[in-house]
Tab-separated table of C-alpha atoms and ligand atoms in Angstrom:
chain	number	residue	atom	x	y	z
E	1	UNK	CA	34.345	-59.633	-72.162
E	2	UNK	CA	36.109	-61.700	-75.270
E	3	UNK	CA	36.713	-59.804	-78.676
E	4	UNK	CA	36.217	-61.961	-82.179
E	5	UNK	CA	37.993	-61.147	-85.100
E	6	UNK	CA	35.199	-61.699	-87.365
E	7	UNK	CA	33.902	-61.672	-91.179
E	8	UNK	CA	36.225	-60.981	-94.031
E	9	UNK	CA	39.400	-61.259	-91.728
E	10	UNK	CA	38.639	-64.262	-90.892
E	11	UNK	CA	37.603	-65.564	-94.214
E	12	UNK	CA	40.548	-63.699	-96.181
E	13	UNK	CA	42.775	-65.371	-93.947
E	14	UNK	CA	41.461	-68.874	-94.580
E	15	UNK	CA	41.862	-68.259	-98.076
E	16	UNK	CA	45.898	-67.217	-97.750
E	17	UNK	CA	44.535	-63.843	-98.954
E	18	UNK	CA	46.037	-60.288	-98.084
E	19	UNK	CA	44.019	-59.228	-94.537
E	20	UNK	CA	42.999	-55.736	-95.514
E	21	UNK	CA	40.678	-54.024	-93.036
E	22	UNK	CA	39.686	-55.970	-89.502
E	23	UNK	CA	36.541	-56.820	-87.602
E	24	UNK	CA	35.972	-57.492	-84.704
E	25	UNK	CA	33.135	-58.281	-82.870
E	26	UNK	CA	32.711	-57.636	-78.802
E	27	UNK	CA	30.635	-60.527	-76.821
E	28	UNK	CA	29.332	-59.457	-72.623
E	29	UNK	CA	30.353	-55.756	-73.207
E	30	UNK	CA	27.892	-53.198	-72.832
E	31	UNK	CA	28.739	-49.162	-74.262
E	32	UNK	CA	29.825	-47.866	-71.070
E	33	UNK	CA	32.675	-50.616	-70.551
E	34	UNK	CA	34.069	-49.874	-73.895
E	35	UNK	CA	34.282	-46.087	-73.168
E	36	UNK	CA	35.713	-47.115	-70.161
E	37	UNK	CA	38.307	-48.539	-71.684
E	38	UNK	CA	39.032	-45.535	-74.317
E	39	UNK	CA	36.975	-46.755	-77.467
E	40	UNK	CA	35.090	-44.384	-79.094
E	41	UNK	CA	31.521	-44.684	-80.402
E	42	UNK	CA	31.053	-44.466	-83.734
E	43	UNK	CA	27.593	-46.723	-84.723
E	44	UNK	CA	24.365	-44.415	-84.274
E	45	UNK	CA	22.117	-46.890	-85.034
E	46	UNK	CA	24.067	-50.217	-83.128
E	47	UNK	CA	26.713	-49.940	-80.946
E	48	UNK	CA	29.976	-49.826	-82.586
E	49	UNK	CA	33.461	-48.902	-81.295
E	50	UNK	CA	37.002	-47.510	-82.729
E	51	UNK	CA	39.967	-49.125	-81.094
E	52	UNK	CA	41.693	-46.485	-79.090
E	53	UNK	CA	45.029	-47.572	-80.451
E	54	UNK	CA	44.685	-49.495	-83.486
E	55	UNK	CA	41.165	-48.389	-85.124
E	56	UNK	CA	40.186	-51.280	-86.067
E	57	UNK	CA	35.978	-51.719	-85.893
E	58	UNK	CA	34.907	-53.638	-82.613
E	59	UNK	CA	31.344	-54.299	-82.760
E	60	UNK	CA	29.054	-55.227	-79.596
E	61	UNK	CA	27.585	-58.799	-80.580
E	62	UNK	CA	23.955	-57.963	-81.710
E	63	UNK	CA	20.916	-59.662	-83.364
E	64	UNK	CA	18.952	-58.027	-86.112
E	65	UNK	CA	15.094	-58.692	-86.546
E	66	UNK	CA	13.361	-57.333	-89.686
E	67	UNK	CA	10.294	-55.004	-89.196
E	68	UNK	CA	9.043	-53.767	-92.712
E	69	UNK	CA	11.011	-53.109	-95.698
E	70	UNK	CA	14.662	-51.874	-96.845
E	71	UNK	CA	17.531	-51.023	-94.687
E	72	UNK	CA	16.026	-48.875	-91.723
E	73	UNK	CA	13.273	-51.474	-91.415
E	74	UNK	CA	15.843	-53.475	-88.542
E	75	UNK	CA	15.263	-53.658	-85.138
E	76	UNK	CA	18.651	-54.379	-83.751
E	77	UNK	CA	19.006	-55.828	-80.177
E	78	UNK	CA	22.456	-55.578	-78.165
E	79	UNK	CA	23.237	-56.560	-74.934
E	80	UNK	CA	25.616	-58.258	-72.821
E	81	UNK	CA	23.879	-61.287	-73.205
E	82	UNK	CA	24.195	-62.002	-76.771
E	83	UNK	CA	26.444	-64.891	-77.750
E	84	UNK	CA	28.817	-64.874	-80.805
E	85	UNK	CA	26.778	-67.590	-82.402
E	86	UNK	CA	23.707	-65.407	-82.132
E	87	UNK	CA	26.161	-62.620	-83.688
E	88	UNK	CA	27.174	-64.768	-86.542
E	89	UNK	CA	24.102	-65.878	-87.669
E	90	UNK	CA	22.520	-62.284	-88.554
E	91	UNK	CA	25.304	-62.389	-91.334
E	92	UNK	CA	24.863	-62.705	-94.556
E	93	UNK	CA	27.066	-65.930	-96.114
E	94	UNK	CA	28.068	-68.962	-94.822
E	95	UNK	CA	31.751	-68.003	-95.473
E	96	UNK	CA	31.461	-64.417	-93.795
E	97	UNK	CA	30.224	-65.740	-90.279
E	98	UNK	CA	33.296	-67.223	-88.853
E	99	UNK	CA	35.386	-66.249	-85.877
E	100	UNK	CA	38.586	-65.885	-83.700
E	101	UNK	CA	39.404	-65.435	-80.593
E	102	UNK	CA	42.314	-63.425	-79.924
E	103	UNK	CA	43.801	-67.097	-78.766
E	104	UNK	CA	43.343	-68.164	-82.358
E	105	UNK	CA	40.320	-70.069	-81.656
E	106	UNK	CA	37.739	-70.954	-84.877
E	107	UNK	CA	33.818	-70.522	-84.307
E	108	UNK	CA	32.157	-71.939	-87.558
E	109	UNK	CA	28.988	-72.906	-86.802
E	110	UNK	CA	27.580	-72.511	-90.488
E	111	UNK	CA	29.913	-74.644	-91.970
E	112	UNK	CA	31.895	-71.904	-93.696
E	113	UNK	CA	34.832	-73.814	-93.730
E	114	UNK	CA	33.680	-76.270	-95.341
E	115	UNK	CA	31.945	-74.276	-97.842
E	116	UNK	CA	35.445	-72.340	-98.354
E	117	UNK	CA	36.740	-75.435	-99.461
E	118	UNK	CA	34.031	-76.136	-101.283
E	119	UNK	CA	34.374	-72.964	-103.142
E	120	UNK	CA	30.310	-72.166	-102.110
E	121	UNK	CA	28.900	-69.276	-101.438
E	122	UNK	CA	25.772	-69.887	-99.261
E	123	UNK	CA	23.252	-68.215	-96.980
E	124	UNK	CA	23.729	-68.650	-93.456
E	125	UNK	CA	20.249	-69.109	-92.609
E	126	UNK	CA	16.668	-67.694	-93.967
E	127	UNK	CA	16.956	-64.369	-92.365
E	128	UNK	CA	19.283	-63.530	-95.577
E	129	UNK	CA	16.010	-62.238	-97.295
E	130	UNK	CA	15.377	-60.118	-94.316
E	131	UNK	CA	17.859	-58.011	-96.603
E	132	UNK	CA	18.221	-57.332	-100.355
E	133	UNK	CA	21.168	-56.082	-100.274
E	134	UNK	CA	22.417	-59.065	-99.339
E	135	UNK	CA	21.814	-60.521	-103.300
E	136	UNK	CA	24.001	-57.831	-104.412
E	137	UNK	CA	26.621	-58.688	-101.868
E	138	UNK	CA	26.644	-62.621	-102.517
E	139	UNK	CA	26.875	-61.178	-106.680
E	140	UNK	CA	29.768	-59.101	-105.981
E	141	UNK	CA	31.601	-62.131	-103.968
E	142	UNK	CA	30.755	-64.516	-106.894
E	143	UNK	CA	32.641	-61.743	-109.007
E	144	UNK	CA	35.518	-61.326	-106.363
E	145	UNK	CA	36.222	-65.256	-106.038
E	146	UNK	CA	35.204	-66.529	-109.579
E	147	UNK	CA	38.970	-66.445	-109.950
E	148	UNK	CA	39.297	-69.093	-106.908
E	149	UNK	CA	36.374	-71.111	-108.494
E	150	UNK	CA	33.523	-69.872	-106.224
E	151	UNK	CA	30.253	-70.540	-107.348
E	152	UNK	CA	26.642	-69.330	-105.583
E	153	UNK	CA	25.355	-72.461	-104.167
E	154	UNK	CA	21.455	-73.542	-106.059
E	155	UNK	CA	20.058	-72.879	-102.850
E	156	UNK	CA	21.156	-70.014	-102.277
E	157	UNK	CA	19.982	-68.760	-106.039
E	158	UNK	CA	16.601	-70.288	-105.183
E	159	UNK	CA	16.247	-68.068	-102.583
E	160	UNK	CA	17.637	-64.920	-104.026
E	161	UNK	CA	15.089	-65.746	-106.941
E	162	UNK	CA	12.655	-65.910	-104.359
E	163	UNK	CA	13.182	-63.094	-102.900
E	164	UNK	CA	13.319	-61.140	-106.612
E	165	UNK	CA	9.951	-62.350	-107.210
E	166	UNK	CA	8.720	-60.556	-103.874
E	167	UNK	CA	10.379	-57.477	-105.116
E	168	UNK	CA	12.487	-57.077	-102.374
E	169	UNK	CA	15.002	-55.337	-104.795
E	170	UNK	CA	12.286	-52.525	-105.423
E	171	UNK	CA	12.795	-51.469	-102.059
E	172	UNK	CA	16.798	-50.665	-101.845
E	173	UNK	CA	17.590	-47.123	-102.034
E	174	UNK	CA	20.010	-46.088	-105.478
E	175	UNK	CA	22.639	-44.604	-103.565
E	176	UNK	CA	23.310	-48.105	-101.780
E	177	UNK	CA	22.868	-50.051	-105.200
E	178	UNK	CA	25.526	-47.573	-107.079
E	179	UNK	CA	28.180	-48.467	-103.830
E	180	UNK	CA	27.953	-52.261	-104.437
E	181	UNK	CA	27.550	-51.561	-108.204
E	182	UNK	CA	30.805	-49.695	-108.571
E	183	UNK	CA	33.033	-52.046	-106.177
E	184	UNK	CA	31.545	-54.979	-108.568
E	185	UNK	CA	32.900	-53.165	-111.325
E	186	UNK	CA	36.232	-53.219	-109.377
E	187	UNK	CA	36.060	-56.906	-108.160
E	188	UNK	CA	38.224	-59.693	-109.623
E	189	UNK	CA	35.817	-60.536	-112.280
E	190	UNK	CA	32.983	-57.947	-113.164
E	191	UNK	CA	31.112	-59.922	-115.674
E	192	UNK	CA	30.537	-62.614	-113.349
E	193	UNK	CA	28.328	-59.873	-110.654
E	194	UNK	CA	26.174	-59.111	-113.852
E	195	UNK	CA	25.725	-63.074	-114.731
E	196	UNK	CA	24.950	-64.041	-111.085
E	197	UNK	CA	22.994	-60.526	-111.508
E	198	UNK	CA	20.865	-61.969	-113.995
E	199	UNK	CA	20.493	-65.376	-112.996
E	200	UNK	CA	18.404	-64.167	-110.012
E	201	UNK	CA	16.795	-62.027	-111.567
E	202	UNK	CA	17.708	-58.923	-110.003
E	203	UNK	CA	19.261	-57.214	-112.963
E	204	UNK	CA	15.926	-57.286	-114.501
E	205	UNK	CA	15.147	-54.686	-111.656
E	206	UNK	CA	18.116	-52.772	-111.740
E	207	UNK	CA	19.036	-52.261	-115.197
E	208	UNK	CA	15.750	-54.072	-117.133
E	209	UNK	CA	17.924	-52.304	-120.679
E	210	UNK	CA	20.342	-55.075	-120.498
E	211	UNK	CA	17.505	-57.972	-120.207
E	212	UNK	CA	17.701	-58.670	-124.234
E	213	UNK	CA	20.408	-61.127	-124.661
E	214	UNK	CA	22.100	-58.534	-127.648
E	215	UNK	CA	22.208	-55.898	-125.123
E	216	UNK	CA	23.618	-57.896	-122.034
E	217	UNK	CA	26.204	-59.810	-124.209
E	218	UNK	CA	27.488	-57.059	-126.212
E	219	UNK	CA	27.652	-54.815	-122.148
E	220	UNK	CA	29.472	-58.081	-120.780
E	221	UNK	CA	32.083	-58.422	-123.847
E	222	UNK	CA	32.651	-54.186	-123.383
E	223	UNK	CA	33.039	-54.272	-119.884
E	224	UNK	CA	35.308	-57.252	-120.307
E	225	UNK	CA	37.282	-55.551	-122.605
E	226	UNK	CA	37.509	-52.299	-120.081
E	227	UNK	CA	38.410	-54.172	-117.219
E	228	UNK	CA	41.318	-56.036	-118.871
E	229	UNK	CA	42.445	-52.759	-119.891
E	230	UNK	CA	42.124	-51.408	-115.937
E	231	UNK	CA	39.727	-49.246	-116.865
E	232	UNK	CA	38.496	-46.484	-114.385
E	233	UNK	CA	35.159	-46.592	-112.741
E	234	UNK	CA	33.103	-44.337	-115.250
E	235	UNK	CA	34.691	-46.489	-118.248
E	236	UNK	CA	33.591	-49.986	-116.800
E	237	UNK	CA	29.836	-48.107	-116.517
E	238	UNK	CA	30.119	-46.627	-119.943
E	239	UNK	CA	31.297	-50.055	-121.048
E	240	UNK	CA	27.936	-51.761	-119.358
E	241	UNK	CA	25.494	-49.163	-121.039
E	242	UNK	CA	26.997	-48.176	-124.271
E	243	UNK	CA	24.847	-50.474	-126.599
E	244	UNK	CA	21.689	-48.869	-125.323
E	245	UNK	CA	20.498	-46.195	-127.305
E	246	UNK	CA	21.526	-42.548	-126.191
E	247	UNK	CA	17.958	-41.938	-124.427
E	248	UNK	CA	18.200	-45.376	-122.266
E	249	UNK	CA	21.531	-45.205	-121.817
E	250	UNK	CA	21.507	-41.394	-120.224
E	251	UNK	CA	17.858	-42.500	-117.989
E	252	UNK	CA	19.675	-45.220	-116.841
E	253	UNK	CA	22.978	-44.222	-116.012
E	254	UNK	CA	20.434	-41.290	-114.160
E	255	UNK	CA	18.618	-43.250	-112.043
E	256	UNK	CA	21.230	-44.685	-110.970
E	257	UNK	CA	22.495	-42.183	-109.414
E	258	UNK	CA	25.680	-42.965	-111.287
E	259	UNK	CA	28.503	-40.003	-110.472
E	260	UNK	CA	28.234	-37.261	-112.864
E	261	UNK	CA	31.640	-38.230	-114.556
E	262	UNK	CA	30.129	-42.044	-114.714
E	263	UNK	CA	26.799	-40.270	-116.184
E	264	UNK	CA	28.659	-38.152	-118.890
E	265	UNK	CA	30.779	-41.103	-120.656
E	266	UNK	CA	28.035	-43.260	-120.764
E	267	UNK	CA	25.923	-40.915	-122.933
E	268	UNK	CA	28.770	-39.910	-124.826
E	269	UNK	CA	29.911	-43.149	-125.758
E	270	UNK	CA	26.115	-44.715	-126.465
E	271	UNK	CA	25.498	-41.117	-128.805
E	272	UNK	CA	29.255	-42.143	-130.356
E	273	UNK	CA	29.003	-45.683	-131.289
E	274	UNK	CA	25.809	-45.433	-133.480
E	275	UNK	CA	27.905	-42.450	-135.494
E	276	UNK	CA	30.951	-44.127	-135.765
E	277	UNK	CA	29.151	-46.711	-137.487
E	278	UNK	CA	27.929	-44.293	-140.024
E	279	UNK	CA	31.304	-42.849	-140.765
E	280	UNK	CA	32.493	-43.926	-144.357
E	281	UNK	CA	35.932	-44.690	-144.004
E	282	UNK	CA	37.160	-44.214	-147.244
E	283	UNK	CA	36.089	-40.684	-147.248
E	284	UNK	CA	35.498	-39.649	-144.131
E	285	UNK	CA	33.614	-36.068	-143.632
E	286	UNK	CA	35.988	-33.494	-142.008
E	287	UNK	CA	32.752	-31.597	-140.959
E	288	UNK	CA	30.904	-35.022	-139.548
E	289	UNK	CA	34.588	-35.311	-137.376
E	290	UNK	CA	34.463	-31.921	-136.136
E	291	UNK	CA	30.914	-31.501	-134.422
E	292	UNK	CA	31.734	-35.018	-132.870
E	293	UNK	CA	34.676	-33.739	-131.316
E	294	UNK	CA	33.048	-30.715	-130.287
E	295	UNK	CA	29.919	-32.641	-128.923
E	296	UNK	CA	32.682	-34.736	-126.652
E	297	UNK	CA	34.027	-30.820	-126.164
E	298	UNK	CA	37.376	-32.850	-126.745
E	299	UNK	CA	39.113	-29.560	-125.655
E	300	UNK	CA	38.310	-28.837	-122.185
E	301	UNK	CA	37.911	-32.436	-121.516
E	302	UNK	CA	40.921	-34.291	-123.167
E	303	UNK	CA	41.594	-37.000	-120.565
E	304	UNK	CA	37.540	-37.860	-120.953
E	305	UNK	CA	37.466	-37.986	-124.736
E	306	UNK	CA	41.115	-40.405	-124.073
E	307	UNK	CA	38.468	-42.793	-121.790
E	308	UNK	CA	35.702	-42.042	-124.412
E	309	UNK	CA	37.997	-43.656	-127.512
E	310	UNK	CA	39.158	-46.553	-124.834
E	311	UNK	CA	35.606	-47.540	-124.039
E	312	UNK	CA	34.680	-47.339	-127.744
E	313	UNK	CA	37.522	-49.353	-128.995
E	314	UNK	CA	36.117	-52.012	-126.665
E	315	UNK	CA	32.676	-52.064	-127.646
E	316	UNK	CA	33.634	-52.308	-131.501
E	317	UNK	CA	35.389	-55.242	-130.561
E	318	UNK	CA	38.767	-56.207	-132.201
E	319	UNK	CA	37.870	-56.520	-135.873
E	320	UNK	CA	36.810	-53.300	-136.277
E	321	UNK	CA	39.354	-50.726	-134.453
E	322	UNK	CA	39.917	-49.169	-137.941
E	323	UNK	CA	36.135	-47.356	-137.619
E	324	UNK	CA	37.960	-45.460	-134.317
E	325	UNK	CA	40.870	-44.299	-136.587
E	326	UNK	CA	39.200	-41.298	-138.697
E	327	UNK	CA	38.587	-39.438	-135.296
E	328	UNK	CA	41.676	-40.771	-133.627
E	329	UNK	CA	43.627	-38.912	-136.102
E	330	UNK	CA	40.914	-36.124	-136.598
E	331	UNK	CA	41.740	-35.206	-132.686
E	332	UNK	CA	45.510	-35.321	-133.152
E	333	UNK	CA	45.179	-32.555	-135.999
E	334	UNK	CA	42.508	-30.442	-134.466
E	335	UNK	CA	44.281	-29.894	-131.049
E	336	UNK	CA	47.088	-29.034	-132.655
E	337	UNK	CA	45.277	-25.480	-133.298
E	338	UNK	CA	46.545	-23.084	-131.275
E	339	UNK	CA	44.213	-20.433	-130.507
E	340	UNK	CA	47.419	-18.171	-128.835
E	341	UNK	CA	48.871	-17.902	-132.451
E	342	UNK	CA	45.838	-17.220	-134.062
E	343	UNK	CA	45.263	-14.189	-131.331
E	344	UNK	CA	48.687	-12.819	-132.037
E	345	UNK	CA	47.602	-12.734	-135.609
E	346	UNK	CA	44.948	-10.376	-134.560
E	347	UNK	CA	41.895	-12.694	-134.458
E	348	UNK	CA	39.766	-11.842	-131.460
E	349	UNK	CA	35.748	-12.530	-129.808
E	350	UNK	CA	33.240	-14.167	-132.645
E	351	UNK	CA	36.101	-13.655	-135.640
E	352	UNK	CA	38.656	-15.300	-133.233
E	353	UNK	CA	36.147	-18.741	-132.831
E	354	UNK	CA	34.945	-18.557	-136.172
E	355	UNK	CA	39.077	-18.997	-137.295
E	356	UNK	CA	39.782	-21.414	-135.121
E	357	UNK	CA	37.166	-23.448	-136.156
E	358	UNK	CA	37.832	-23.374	-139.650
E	359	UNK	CA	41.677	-23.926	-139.005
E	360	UNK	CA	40.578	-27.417	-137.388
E	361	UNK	CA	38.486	-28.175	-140.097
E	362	UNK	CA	41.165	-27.611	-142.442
E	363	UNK	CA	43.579	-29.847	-140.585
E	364	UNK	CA	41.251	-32.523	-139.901
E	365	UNK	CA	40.077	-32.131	-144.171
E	366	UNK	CA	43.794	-32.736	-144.067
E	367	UNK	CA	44.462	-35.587	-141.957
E	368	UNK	CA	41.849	-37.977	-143.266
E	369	UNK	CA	42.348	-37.243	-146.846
E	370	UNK	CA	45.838	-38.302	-146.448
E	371	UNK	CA	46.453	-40.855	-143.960
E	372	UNK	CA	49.779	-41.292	-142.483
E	373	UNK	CA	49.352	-45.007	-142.402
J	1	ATP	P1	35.375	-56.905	-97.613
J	1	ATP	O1	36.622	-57.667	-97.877
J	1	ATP	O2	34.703	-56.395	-98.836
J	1	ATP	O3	35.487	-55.888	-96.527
J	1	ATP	P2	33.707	-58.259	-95.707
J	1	ATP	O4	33.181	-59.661	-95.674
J	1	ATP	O5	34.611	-57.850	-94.611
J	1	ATP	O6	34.365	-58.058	-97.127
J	1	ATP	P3	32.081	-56.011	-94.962
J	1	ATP	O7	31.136	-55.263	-95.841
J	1	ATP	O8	33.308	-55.336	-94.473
J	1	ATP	O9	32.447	-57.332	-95.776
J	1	ATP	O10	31.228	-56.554	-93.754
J	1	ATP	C1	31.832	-57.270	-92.668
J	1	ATP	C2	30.976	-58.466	-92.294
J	1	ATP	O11	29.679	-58.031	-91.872
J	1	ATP	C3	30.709	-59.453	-93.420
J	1	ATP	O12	31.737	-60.406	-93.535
J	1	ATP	C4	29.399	-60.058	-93.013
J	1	ATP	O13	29.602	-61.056	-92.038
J	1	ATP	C5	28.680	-58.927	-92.330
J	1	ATP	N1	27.783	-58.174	-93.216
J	1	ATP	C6	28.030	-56.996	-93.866
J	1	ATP	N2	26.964	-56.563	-94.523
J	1	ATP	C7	25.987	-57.471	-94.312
J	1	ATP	C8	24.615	-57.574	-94.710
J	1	ATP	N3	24.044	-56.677	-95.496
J	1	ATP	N4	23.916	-58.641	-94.256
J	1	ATP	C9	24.491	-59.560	-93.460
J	1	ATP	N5	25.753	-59.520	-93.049
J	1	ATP	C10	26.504	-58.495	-93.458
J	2	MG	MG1	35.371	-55.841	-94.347
């Protein structure tokens, strides 16, 4: 038997990249002579194996033949007899299906190497719509590379078009869509996984809300904005959805199956923007300040109303950060209401919430009548 280091290794290392997490891939193996040789099995559904010492992935060479729709509708075959060429070509891009032998050997029989230098991203053969997912994957590697200059080849985007049309992407399951959605929204270059996104299509599937051109600029120039900033997961999401109105934005970020945290700033942020608009900034009204504050419950969740003002600053773009300042400054006052001082005065129960509540409205009245700046 001969093991392959295989996929994003191989391509990482081609690219004078950082080698983070290794494949390999096992050709004339079967189960038994891996266990025999202290792997252990950790693939239910093809036969995959944890180095005993290392463990790193080794993967029996298989080949994958589609029977119906969505991810359980494989039939995956795996034998001793399967070559690595037949291995490779079940994968997904050009660029991913390259290997080498533990004596430093290249197999490339897709071209990849060429298409590396090429900065291309193309399907290794016409199985790739076999699997949806697989247009979310070649979207998230356009966003990971667009730094390098990658580009999805126009036959490849024909064919993920193609495969759009079919509504292929109808079938994938959320919780798979929200995995490759949130590492896009970590890759090199988010905006570019929601442009490639579009271009095919798919995002007219996935999120339709962004399909206006006001919508899906004003998301882009957000999430840009957020990701410059190294924004956290649920800010990059709030930053995508935040110019949809509050209803869209919170059946959206639902059926998503965004995280709960993820779900939460989104809503708040869409409900925010449309008020902070409507504040008058000469005057602003201490009361109008308060309930906002209170709807973000700014006091249990501090750190969340911090990502709240980050994600809003973004989507009101530079020009106006001066709209963000009445409840900047209206938060600095209120928290500084102590409830322990007001209980030592004797305040307690209904009387004890009523006080403090009027002792932040007083402060905030306070803050934004008389502006430190
Ligand atoms: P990363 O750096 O994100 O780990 P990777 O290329 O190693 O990138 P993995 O998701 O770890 O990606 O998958 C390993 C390899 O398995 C890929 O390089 C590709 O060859 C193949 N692969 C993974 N998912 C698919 C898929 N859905 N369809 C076809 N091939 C796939
Ligand atoms: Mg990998």
């Amino acid at each position: 038997m001969q093991a392959y280091l295989v996929g994003g290794a191989v391509r990482d290392e081609l690219l004078g990249l950082e080698v983070k997490d290794r494949d390999w891939v096992v050709v004339g193996a079967t189960p038994k002579q891996m266990l025999a040789q202290g792997f252990t099995q950790v693939g239910s559904d093809f036969p995959v194996f944890l180095h005993p010492k290392t463990r790193e992935e080794y993967a029996l060479a298989r080949t994958e033949r589609k029977q119906g729709h969505g991810y359980h509708g494989f039939s995956v075959y795996s034998a001793p007899d399967v070559t690595l060429e037949e291995d490779l070509l079940r994968r997904d891009l050009t660029i991913n299906a390259m290997a080498r032998s533990e004596q430093g050997e290249l197999t490339d029989p897709f071209g990849g190497r060429a298409d590396l230098e090429a900065r291309e991203l193309r399907h290794v053969s016409e199985a790739f719509k076999e699997d949806p997912l697989r247009i979310i994957r070649t979207a998230r590697f356009a966003a990971r590379f667009q730094p390098l200059g990658f580009t999805v080849c126009a036959e490849t985007m024909a064919l993920m078009r193609t495969m759009v049309a079919a509504g292929e992407v109808e079938h994938l399951v959320p919780e798979r869509v929200w995995q490759e959605i949130q590492r896009a929204l970590h890759e090199q270059s988010p905006v570019t996984f929601f442009q490639v996104m579009r271009d095919c299509g798919a995002l007219a599937v996935l999120i339709p809300e962004l399909s206006s051109e006001d919508n899906f600029s004003a998301a882009l120039e957000t999430l840009q904005c957020v990701h410059s900033a190294e924004g956290s997961t649920a800010e990059r999401f709030a930053a995508l959805l935040c110019a949809l109105d509050e209803r869209d934005c919170t059946s959206r970020a639902k059926a998503l199956k965004a995280p709960n945290d993820c779900q939460q700033l989104a809503r708040l942020a869409a409900a925010f923007l449309p008020e902070i608009g409507k504040l008058d900034l000469a005057q602003p009204d201490a009361g109008h300040l308060l309930e906002l504050l209170e709807n973000a419950d700014l006091w249990r969740r501090p750190e969340r109303f911090s990502s709240l003002l980050s994600v809003l600053g973004c989507a009101l773009g530079a020009g106006s950060q001066k709209r963000l300042e009445p409840l900047e400054s209206a938060a600095d006052s209120a928290q500084g209401v102590d409830p322990k001082t007001l209980m030592e005065k004797g305040f307690s129960g209904k009387e004890l919430g009523e006080a403090i509540r009027s002792e932040r409205l007083a402060r905030i009245a306070q803050a934004v009548s008389s502006p430190t700046s």
